Amino acid sequence: MEVLVNVGGVYCIALVVFHLLFWRIFKWPEELPRLSSLNQAIMQVLNLSLTFVFVIFVYLSIFHADELLHTGLGRSILGLISIFWLLRATQQVVFFRLKHWISWAFLVWFIIGALIYGVPLFLA
């Protein structure tokens, strides 16, 4: 199970990189100026804050996998991370409506995240 939690760390590294590339991927230098300055700031602050949350997930998953698996607090954190990914999967359906294959790919990606962190709760 420790290996699975470590895999979760690698999974979250991919999300850190993805979120740091938002400016380029989504052409934010051209797109964000269409928003009010307040909404521009909110988008960027939320993205950077979420990126830091993923960095925390990486750190915990790679350097504290044993504690995540074998302490009450650690198991609570595993459960909360799994719920985080389940909520993100739900938001994918609600906000993106699964009209495009990429929306389906992200839905699967987020369900995988929920399983990576949820399975150890039941098998450890």
PDB file of C-alpha atoms in Angstrom, residues 1 13 16 21 28 34 50 60 65 68 72 74-75 78 80-81 89 102 107 109 111 114 120 123:
ATOM      1  CA  MET A   1       0.000   0.000   0.000  1.00  0.00           C
ATOM      2  CA  ILE A  13       3.506  15.918  -9.392  1.00  0.00           C
ATOM      3  CA  VAL A  16       1.640  20.477 -10.175  1.00  0.00           C
ATOM      4  CA  LEU A  21       1.590  25.465 -17.294  1.00  0.00           C
ATOM      5  CA  TRP A  28      -3.808  33.377 -20.019  1.00  0.00           C
ATOM      6  CA  ARG A  34     -10.888  39.932 -20.941  1.00  0.00           C
ATOM      7  CA  LEU A  50      -4.332  24.753  -5.673  1.00  0.00           C
ATOM      8  CA  LEU A  60       2.939  13.754   2.297  1.00  0.00           C
ATOM      9  CA  ALA A  65       3.424   7.316   3.277  1.00  0.00           C
ATOM     10  CA  LEU A  68      -0.541   8.142   6.206  1.00  0.00           C
ATOM     11  CA  GLY A  72      -5.383   7.920  12.625  1.00  0.00           C
ATOM     12  CA  GLY A  74      -2.729   9.888   8.312  1.00  0.00           C
ATOM     13  CA  ARG A  75      -5.716   7.732   7.423  1.00  0.00           C
ATOM     14  CA  LEU A  78      -5.841   9.783   2.904  1.00  0.00           C
ATOM     15  CA  LEU A  80      -9.842  13.521   2.659  1.00  0.00           C
ATOM     16  CA  ILE A  81      -7.533  13.455  -0.368  1.00  0.00           C
ATOM     17  CA  ALA A  89     -14.634  14.226 -10.585  1.00  0.00           C
ATOM     18  CA  ILE A 102     -11.004  15.362 -22.925  1.00  0.00           C
ATOM     19  CA  LEU A 107     -13.140  12.409 -15.232  1.00  0.00           C
ATOM     20  CA  TRP A 109      -8.062  10.813 -14.229  1.00  0.00           C
ATOM     21  CA  ILE A 111     -11.501   8.879 -10.332  1.00  0.00           C
ATOM     22  CA  ALA A 114      -9.713   8.965  -5.676  1.00  0.00           C
ATOM     23  CA  PRO A 120      -5.257   2.001   0.932  1.00  0.00           C
ATOM     24  CA  LEU A 123      -6.710  -2.628   2.242  1.00  0.00           C
TER      25      LEU A 123
END
